[in-house]
Short mmCIF file of C-alpha atoms in Angstrom, two decimals:
data_model
loop_
_atom_site.label_atom_id
_atom_site.label_comp_id
_atom_site.label_asym_id
_atom_site.label_seq_id
_atom_site.Cartn_x
_atom_site.Cartn_y
_atom_site.Cartn_z
CA UNK A 1 -11.77 15.85 10.59
CA UNK A 2 -13.34 19.15 11.55
CA UNK A 3 -11.99 22.56 10.55
CA UNK A 4 -9.07 23.65 12.72
CA UNK A 5 -9.49 26.18 15.50
CA UNK A 6 -9.13 29.75 14.12
CA UNK A 7 -6.27 30.30 16.57
CA UNK A 8 -4.37 27.45 14.90
CA UNK A 9 -4.70 29.13 11.51
CA UNK A 10 -3.65 32.49 12.95
CA UNK A 11 -0.66 30.90 14.64
CA UNK A 12 0.48 29.28 11.43
CA UNK A 13 -0.02 32.56 9.54
CA UNK A 14 2.42 34.13 11.99
CA UNK A 15 4.82 31.18 11.72
CA UNK A 16 4.83 31.36 7.92
CA UNK A 17 6.44 34.80 8.17
CA UNK A 18 8.68 34.43 11.22
CA UNK A 19 11.33 32.18 9.63
CA UNK A 20 12.67 31.56 6.14
CA UNK A 21 11.58 28.17 4.77
CA UNK A 22 12.25 25.33 5.03
CA UNK A 23 13.07 26.14 8.71
CA UNK A 24 13.62 22.58 9.91
CA UNK A 25 14.25 23.57 13.53
CA UNK A 26 11.06 25.62 13.68
CA UNK A 27 9.03 22.83 12.10
CA UNK A 28 10.32 20.35 14.68
CA UNK A 29 9.47 22.79 17.48
CA UNK A 30 5.93 23.24 16.12
CA UNK A 31 5.48 19.48 15.91
CA UNK A 32 6.62 19.17 19.52
CA UNK A 33 4.52 21.88 21.24
CA UNK A 34 1.83 22.65 18.67
CA UNK A 35 1.45 25.76 16.47
CA UNK A 36 -0.36 27.97 19.00
CA UNK A 37 2.11 27.33 21.81
CA UNK A 38 5.04 27.63 19.41
CA UNK A 39 3.84 31.01 18.16
CA UNK A 40 3.38 32.30 21.70
CA UNK A 41 6.83 31.18 22.85
CA UNK A 42 8.50 32.64 19.76
CA UNK A 43 6.84 36.00 20.40
CA UNK A 44 8.27 35.96 23.94
CA UNK A 45 11.67 34.67 22.82
CA UNK A 46 11.25 31.65 25.09
CA UNK A 47 12.51 29.02 22.68
CA UNK A 48 15.51 26.72 22.31
CA UNK A 49 18.60 28.40 20.88
CA UNK A 50 18.28 26.71 17.49
CA UNK A 51 14.73 28.04 17.11
CA UNK A 52 15.68 31.47 18.43
CA UNK A 53 18.45 31.67 15.86
CA UNK A 54 16.00 30.99 13.01
CA UNK A 55 13.27 33.33 14.25
CA UNK A 56 15.08 36.09 16.12
CA UNK A 57 15.20 38.57 13.24
CA UNK A 58 11.44 38.42 12.58
CA UNK A 59 9.75 37.29 15.78
CA UNK A 60 8.41 40.78 16.47
CA UNK A 61 6.93 41.10 12.97
CA UNK A 62 3.33 40.11 13.70
CA UNK A 63 1.25 40.82 10.58
CA UNK A 64 -1.35 38.07 10.93
CA UNK A 65 -4.41 40.24 10.32
CA UNK A 66 -2.76 42.15 7.47
CA UNK A 67 -1.57 38.93 5.82
CA UNK A 68 -4.95 37.22 6.05
CA UNK A 69 -6.64 40.35 4.65
CA UNK A 70 -4.09 40.69 1.82
CA UNK A 71 -4.65 37.07 0.88
CA UNK A 72 -8.43 37.43 0.99
CA UNK A 73 -8.18 40.50 -1.23
CA UNK A 74 -6.82 38.36 -4.08
CA UNK A 75 -9.12 35.42 -3.38
CA UNK A 76 -6.52 33.38 -1.50
CA UNK A 77 -6.67 31.48 1.78
CA UNK A 78 -4.25 29.87 4.22
CA UNK A 79 -4.10 26.09 4.09
CA UNK A 80 -2.68 24.43 7.20
CA UNK A 81 -1.72 20.84 8.09
CA UNK A 82 -4.80 20.65 10.34
CA UNK A 83 -7.10 21.13 7.30
CA UNK A 84 -8.71 18.11 5.68
CA UNK A 85 -7.34 19.31 2.34
CA UNK A 86 -3.69 19.12 3.45
CA UNK A 87 -1.85 16.55 1.24
CA UNK A 88 -0.66 14.37 4.11
CA UNK A 89 0.44 11.37 2.08
CA UNK A 90 2.39 13.44 -0.41
CA UNK A 91 4.05 15.60 2.24
CA UNK A 92 5.00 12.60 4.38
CA UNK A 93 7.94 12.26 2.00
CA UNK A 94 9.62 15.39 3.42
CA UNK A 95 10.50 14.10 6.89
CA UNK A 96 11.25 10.70 5.35
CA UNK A 97 13.93 12.29 3.16
CA UNK A 98 15.93 13.02 6.30
CA UNK A 99 17.53 16.29 5.15
CA UNK A 100 17.06 19.81 6.51
CA UNK A 101 16.73 21.19 2.97
CA UNK A 102 13.62 19.10 2.34
CA UNK A 103 11.50 20.13 5.30
CA UNK A 104 7.72 20.15 5.01
CA UNK A 105 5.98 23.53 4.73
CA UNK A 106 4.43 24.96 7.91
CA UNK A 107 1.45 26.28 5.93
CA UNK A 108 0.56 27.17 2.35
CA UNK A 109 -1.17 30.21 0.92
CA UNK A 110 -3.42 28.97 -1.89
CA UNK A 111 -5.54 30.69 -4.50
CA UNK A 112 -8.03 28.81 -6.65
CA UNK A 113 -11.03 26.47 -6.44
CA UNK A 114 -9.30 23.09 -6.37
CA UNK A 115 -8.35 21.04 -3.32
CA UNK A 116 -4.62 20.50 -2.96
CA UNK A 117 -5.03 17.11 -1.31
CA UNK A 118 -6.98 15.82 -4.30
CA UNK A 119 -4.57 17.31 -6.85
CA UNK A 120 -1.57 15.67 -5.20
CA UNK A 121 -3.12 12.23 -5.57
CA UNK A 122 -2.82 12.32 -9.36
CA UNK A 123 -0.37 14.94 -10.53
CA UNK A 124 2.86 15.28 -12.48
CA UNK A 125 5.43 18.05 -12.29
CA UNK A 126 6.81 19.35 -15.58
CA UNK A 127 9.88 21.57 -15.33
CA UNK A 128 12.66 22.80 -17.55
CA UNK A 129 14.67 25.65 -18.95
CA UNK A 130 13.49 29.24 -18.94
CA UNK A 131 15.37 29.85 -22.19
CA UNK A 132 13.56 26.96 -23.84
CA UNK A 133 13.82 26.11 -27.51
CA UNK A 134 10.82 25.80 -29.81
CA UNK A 135 11.22 22.04 -29.53
CA UNK A 136 11.07 22.16 -25.74
CA UNK A 137 8.03 24.45 -25.66
CA UNK A 138 6.20 22.17 -28.09
CA UNK A 139 7.02 19.01 -26.12
CA UNK A 140 6.10 20.55 -22.75
CA UNK A 141 2.77 21.84 -24.05
CA UNK A 142 1.92 18.57 -25.78
CA UNK A 143 2.98 16.50 -22.75
CA UNK A 144 0.89 18.64 -20.39
CA UNK A 145 -2.12 18.56 -22.67
CA UNK A 146 -2.01 14.78 -22.88
CA UNK A 147 -1.70 14.42 -19.12
CA UNK A 148 -4.53 16.88 -18.52
CA UNK A 149 -6.77 15.06 -20.99
CA UNK A 150 -6.16 11.89 -18.96
CA UNK A 151 -7.21 13.65 -15.75
CA UNK A 152 -3.76 14.29 -14.27
CA UNK A 153 -2.92 17.70 -12.82
CA UNK A 154 0.20 19.45 -14.11
CA UNK A 155 2.43 21.11 -11.50
CA UNK A 156 5.06 23.70 -12.40
CA UNK A 157 6.56 27.02 -11.35
CA UNK A 158 4.95 29.58 -13.73
CA UNK A 159 8.37 30.68 -15.03
CA UNK A 160 9.17 31.55 -18.62
CA UNK A 161 9.88 28.72 -21.04
CA UNK A 162 8.99 25.15 -20.13
CA UNK A 163 6.94 26.03 -17.03
CA UNK A 164 4.64 28.41 -18.90
CA UNK A 165 4.28 25.98 -21.81
CA UNK A 166 3.25 23.21 -19.40
CA UNK A 167 0.63 25.38 -17.69
CA UNK A 168 -0.77 26.57 -21.02
CA UNK A 169 -0.89 23.05 -22.44
CA UNK A 170 -2.95 21.92 -19.47
CA UNK A 171 -5.28 24.92 -19.70
CA UNK A 172 -5.89 24.38 -23.42
CA UNK A 173 -6.91 20.80 -22.61
CA UNK A 174 -9.27 22.09 -19.88
CA UNK A 175 -7.22 20.22 -17.30
CA UNK A 176 -6.19 21.15 -13.75
CA UNK A 177 -2.84 22.85 -13.28
CA UNK A 178 -1.01 24.15 -10.23
CA UNK A 179 1.62 26.90 -10.08
CA UNK A 180 4.03 27.11 -7.13
CA UNK A 181 5.41 30.62 -6.52
CA UNK A 182 8.63 31.79 -4.92
CA UNK A 183 6.98 34.99 -3.66
CA UNK A 184 3.82 36.08 -1.90
CA UNK A 185 0.48 34.79 -3.15
CA UNK A 186 -0.57 38.37 -3.88
CA UNK A 187 2.27 38.91 -6.34
CA UNK A 188 2.51 37.84 -9.97
CA UNK A 189 6.01 36.76 -10.88
CA UNK A 190 7.11 37.12 -13.55
CA UNK A 191 4.87 40.15 -14.07
CA UNK A 192 4.40 39.18 -17.72
CA UNK A 193 2.55 36.08 -16.48
CA UNK A 194 -0.12 37.98 -14.55
CA UNK A 195 -2.83 36.87 -16.96
CA UNK A 196 -1.53 33.29 -16.99
CA UNK A 197 -1.58 33.11 -13.19
CA UNK A 198 -5.11 34.53 -13.14
CA UNK A 199 -6.19 31.80 -15.57
CA UNK A 200 -4.54 29.14 -13.43
CA UNK A 201 -6.22 30.49 -10.28
CA UNK A 202 -9.61 30.54 -12.02
CA UNK A 203 -9.68 26.76 -12.57
CA UNK A 204 -6.68 25.31 -10.71
CA UNK A 205 -4.43 26.46 -7.88
CA UNK A 206 -1.67 28.98 -7.27
CA UNK A 207 0.39 28.04 -4.20
CA UNK A 208 3.10 29.70 -2.08
CA UNK A 209 4.58 29.06 1.36
CA UNK A 210 5.72 32.68 1.52
CA UNK A 211 3.43 35.24 3.18
CA UNK A 212 1.69 37.99 1.18
CA UNK A 213 4.03 40.72 0.02
CA UNK A 214 7.14 38.49 0.04
CA UNK A 215 9.38 39.33 -2.89
CA UNK A 216 10.96 36.73 -5.18
CA UNK A 217 14.62 35.96 -4.45
CA UNK A 218 17.09 33.54 -6.00
CA UNK A 219 17.26 31.24 -2.97
CA UNK A 220 13.46 31.14 -2.76
CA UNK A 221 13.20 29.65 -6.22
CA UNK A 222 15.50 26.81 -5.19
CA UNK A 223 13.53 26.28 -1.96
CA UNK A 224 10.15 26.26 -3.68
CA UNK A 225 11.39 23.60 -6.13
CA UNK A 226 11.05 21.00 -3.37
CA UNK A 227 7.30 21.75 -3.28
CA UNK A 228 6.97 21.25 -7.04
CA UNK A 229 8.78 17.92 -6.72
CA UNK A 230 6.83 16.89 -3.61
CA UNK A 231 3.33 17.66 -4.85
CA UNK A 232 3.79 15.72 -8.09
CA UNK A 233 3.81 11.92 -8.07
CA UNK A 234 6.60 12.20 -10.62
CA UNK A 235 8.72 14.90 -12.23
CA UNK A 236 9.36 15.29 -15.95
CA UNK A 237 12.34 17.41 -17.03
CA UNK A 238 11.80 18.57 -20.61
CA UNK A 239 14.86 20.74 -21.18
CA UNK A 240 17.64 21.60 -18.72
CA UNK A 241 21.24 22.69 -18.79
CA UNK A 242 23.89 20.91 -16.78
CA UNK A 243 23.50 23.58 -14.06
CA UNK A 244 19.91 24.73 -13.70
CA UNK A 245 16.94 25.06 -11.39
CA UNK A 246 15.35 22.10 -13.15
CA UNK A 247 18.32 19.99 -12.10
CA UNK A 248 17.66 21.03 -8.50
CA UNK A 249 14.01 20.00 -8.83
CA UNK A 250 15.16 16.68 -10.26
CA UNK A 251 17.49 16.14 -7.30
CA UNK A 252 14.65 16.96 -4.89
CA UNK A 253 12.35 14.53 -6.68
CA UNK A 254 14.91 11.75 -6.31
CA UNK A 255 15.47 12.53 -2.63
CA UNK A 256 11.70 12.48 -2.01
CA UNK A 257 11.34 9.09 -3.67
CA UNK A 258 9.42 10.45 -6.63
CA UNK A 259 9.71 8.98 -10.12
CA UNK A 260 12.11 11.09 -12.16
CA UNK A 261 11.69 11.27 -15.94
CA UNK A 262 13.47 13.19 -18.67
CA UNK A 263 12.74 13.98 -22.32
CA UNK A 264 15.64 13.52 -24.75
CA UNK A 265 16.66 16.22 -27.20
CA UNK A 266 19.30 16.77 -29.88
CA UNK A 267 22.73 15.68 -28.63
CA UNK A 268 24.09 19.00 -29.89
CA UNK A 269 21.66 21.05 -27.77
CA UNK A 270 23.00 22.51 -24.53
CA UNK A 271 19.43 22.88 -23.24
CA UNK A 272 19.02 19.11 -23.39
CA UNK A 273 22.42 18.22 -21.94
CA UNK A 274 20.98 18.09 -18.43
CA UNK A 275 18.21 15.74 -19.53
CA UNK A 276 20.71 13.38 -21.12
CA UNK A 277 22.79 13.41 -17.95
CA UNK A 278 19.68 12.57 -15.90
CA UNK A 279 18.90 9.61 -18.16
CA UNK A 280 22.49 8.35 -17.91
CA UNK A 281 22.12 8.52 -14.13
CA UNK A 282 18.92 6.51 -14.02
CA UNK A 283 16.03 8.84 -14.91
CA UNK A 284 13.31 7.23 -17.01
CA UNK A 285 13.38 8.36 -20.64
CA UNK A 286 9.90 9.44 -21.78
CA UNK A 287 8.63 10.84 -25.06
CA UNK A 288 4.82 10.69 -24.71
CA UNK A 289 2.19 11.52 -22.07
CA UNK A 290 1.16 7.86 -22.07
CA UNK A 291 4.64 6.83 -20.93
CA UNK A 292 4.51 9.34 -18.08
CA UNK A 293 1.11 8.09 -16.95
CA UNK A 294 2.31 4.50 -17.06
CA UNK A 295 5.24 5.43 -14.80
CA UNK A 296 3.22 7.29 -12.15
CA UNK A 297 -0.26 5.83 -12.61
CA UNK A 298 -2.16 2.81 -11.39
CA UNK A 299 -0.52 -0.58 -11.79
CA UNK A 300 -2.07 -2.55 -14.62
CA UNK A 301 -4.45 0.29 -15.51
CA UNK A 302 -2.52 3.29 -16.85
CA UNK A 303 -0.55 1.30 -19.39
CA UNK A 304 0.98 3.00 -22.43
CA UNK A 305 -0.27 1.65 -25.74
CA UNK A 306 2.57 0.89 -28.11
CA UNK A 307 2.75 3.47 -30.90
CA UNK A 308 1.70 2.32 -34.34
CA UNK A 309 4.48 1.20 -36.64
CA UNK A 310 4.42 1.53 -40.46
CA UNK A 311 3.43 -1.74 -42.10
CA UNK A 312 5.28 -3.19 -45.09
CA UNK A 313 3.96 -5.81 -47.56
CA UNK A 314 6.88 -8.07 -46.62
CA UNK A 315 5.81 -8.13 -42.94
CA UNK A 316 3.36 -10.96 -43.67
CA UNK A 317 5.93 -13.22 -45.37
CA UNK A 318 7.45 -16.23 -43.65
CA UNK A 319 11.21 -16.79 -43.67
CA UNK A 320 11.29 -18.78 -46.93
CA UNK A 321 8.99 -16.38 -48.76
CA UNK A 322 11.08 -13.42 -47.58
CA UNK A 323 14.30 -15.06 -48.79
CA UNK A 324 12.78 -15.69 -52.24
CA UNK A 325 11.45 -12.16 -52.42
CA UNK A 326 14.90 -10.78 -51.54
CA UNK A 327 16.43 -12.85 -54.34
CA UNK A 328 14.01 -11.55 -56.96
CA UNK A 329 15.56 -8.82 -59.11
CA UNK A 330 13.46 -5.73 -59.69
CA UNK A 331 14.68 -5.18 -63.23
CA UNK A 332 16.06 -8.27 -65.02
CA UNK A 333 13.95 -11.47 -64.72
CA UNK A 334 15.64 -14.77 -63.67
CA UNK A 335 14.81 -18.48 -63.83
CA UNK A 336 14.00 -20.65 -60.86
CA UNK A 337 17.44 -22.28 -60.64
CA UNK A 338 19.19 -18.92 -60.47
CA UNK A 339 16.78 -17.76 -57.75
CA UNK A 340 17.32 -20.99 -55.76
CA UNK A 341 21.07 -20.47 -55.83
CA UNK A 342 20.71 -16.79 -54.87
CA UNK A 343 18.30 -17.56 -52.00
CA UNK A 344 20.18 -20.68 -50.88
CA UNK A 345 16.97 -22.73 -50.86
CA UNK A 346 15.81 -25.99 -52.52
CA UNK A 347 14.12 -25.69 -55.91
CA UNK A 348 10.74 -26.88 -54.63
CA UNK A 349 10.81 -24.38 -51.79
CA UNK A 350 11.58 -21.58 -54.25
CA UNK A 351 8.81 -22.68 -56.65
CA UNK A 352 6.28 -22.74 -53.82
CA UNK A 353 7.48 -19.37 -52.58
CA UNK A 354 7.22 -17.83 -56.07
CA UNK A 355 3.61 -18.99 -56.42
CA UNK A 356 2.80 -17.51 -53.00
CA UNK A 357 4.46 -14.21 -53.94
CA UNK A 358 2.61 -14.10 -57.27
CA UNK A 359 -0.69 -14.61 -55.47
CA UNK A 360 0.20 -11.73 -53.14
CA UNK A 361 1.04 -9.49 -56.10
CA UNK A 362 4.72 -9.36 -55.15
CA UNK A 363 6.24 -11.43 -58.02
CA UNK A 364 5.65 -11.61 -61.80
CA UNK A 365 6.14 -14.53 -64.17
CA UNK A 366 7.12 -13.67 -67.76
CA UNK A 367 8.32 -16.02 -70.49
CA UNK A 368 9.58 -18.63 -68.02
CA UNK A 369 11.37 -16.07 -65.87
CA UNK A 370 10.57 -14.38 -62.57
CA UNK A 371 11.06 -10.85 -61.28
CA UNK A 372 9.87 -8.68 -58.46
CA UNK A 373 6.52 -6.91 -59.02
CA UNK A 374 7.00 -3.17 -58.78
CA UNK A 375 4.38 -1.05 -56.89
CA UNK A 376 3.52 0.86 -60.07
CA UNK A 377 2.48 -2.37 -61.71
#
C-alpha cells in the first residue's frame, strides 16, 4: 500500500478536531463517502442530521495547518487508517463490538519511532489505580519488565500509580512501551510525567486521538481507555477499586474480545477489591509475566514454565517408606513391632522400609531400636 494522498491526511486532521470521539455517526459517514468528501460536506453543513448534530459546534474550526505544525514541533505525526502502519487487525474489534461507545478512532496523533501496527501485534495493556500501594507498584513494574524482556510491548495511560510503574518497568528492561493520552499530543499530562513521556517517545510511542492543544477532561480519560484496551492483545488489571477507570478499561477489553486478566491482592485491600471482583466474574488470575504471555501469546510456544517448588527429602519415598518414616519417633526409639502397629503395615514391609530409610540417612538403628534421623545428625 502506498502512502495516502496528502489531502486524505489533511481531511482526517480536520475530522479529528470537528467532533468529540468516539463520534460513531461521523465515523460511519466517513466510511460511506470517504474522508475528503466528508470533510468538505461538514464544512458546508451539507450532512445528515445525525452528523450535523455531532459536528455543528466545531465545523467552522479549521486548524489543519496549525495542528500539523504543532504536532511536528514536538516530533509527532498524524497516523491515518490509509497508512500502512494503521493497526487494522487490532482495530477491527471496534465495529465488531457493536456499540457506539467503542467506535474506532478516525486518526491518531503519534510521537515516537515505533510503528503502531507492529506494536499492536504483540502487546499487553497494564492498568490500575492511581493511588497504588507499594505492592501494586512493585507488581506492575515487575510484570512490565518481564513482558518487555520477552519482546512484548506494554500499553498504558501514563497516569500516576500503576500506569507509570508499568511504563518505567518496560523502560528499565529496554522494552517498547506505548502511552495513550487523553489530551493533545503536544501536552504532557500529568505535568509531573513530562520526563517520563519524553523517555517513552524516545524509544516507544505516545498516542492520542485528540488534536494538538486539546486539554485533558474527565470524559476523555474514559474514552481513551477503549484505545488502551483495543491496542493490547490482553489487559492486566493490577490494582483497582470497585469503581475506577481501570474497571472501565476492563469492561472495554471484554467488549472488544480481548483477554482480561487481574492480579490478586490482600483481601483486606480496597485497591484490590476490583481485581477480586473481576476474577469472580471470569477474568484470568495472573501472578507472573509468563502467565500473561501464555494467555495472549502463540499457542504451544509462549507457555509458562511451572515455578520451582521446594524439595523435601520425603518427596522421593514411596507410600510404604513414607508411612514407616511417619511412624518413626524423633526422640524415643521404638522396636519394629511397635512401628508396624503404628504404621499399620506388615512386619516385613516395615523392616524393608527401615533399611531403605537407613540407607537414605533418614532412620537410625540403636540397640535394637529405631528412630528418625535428625538433620543435625
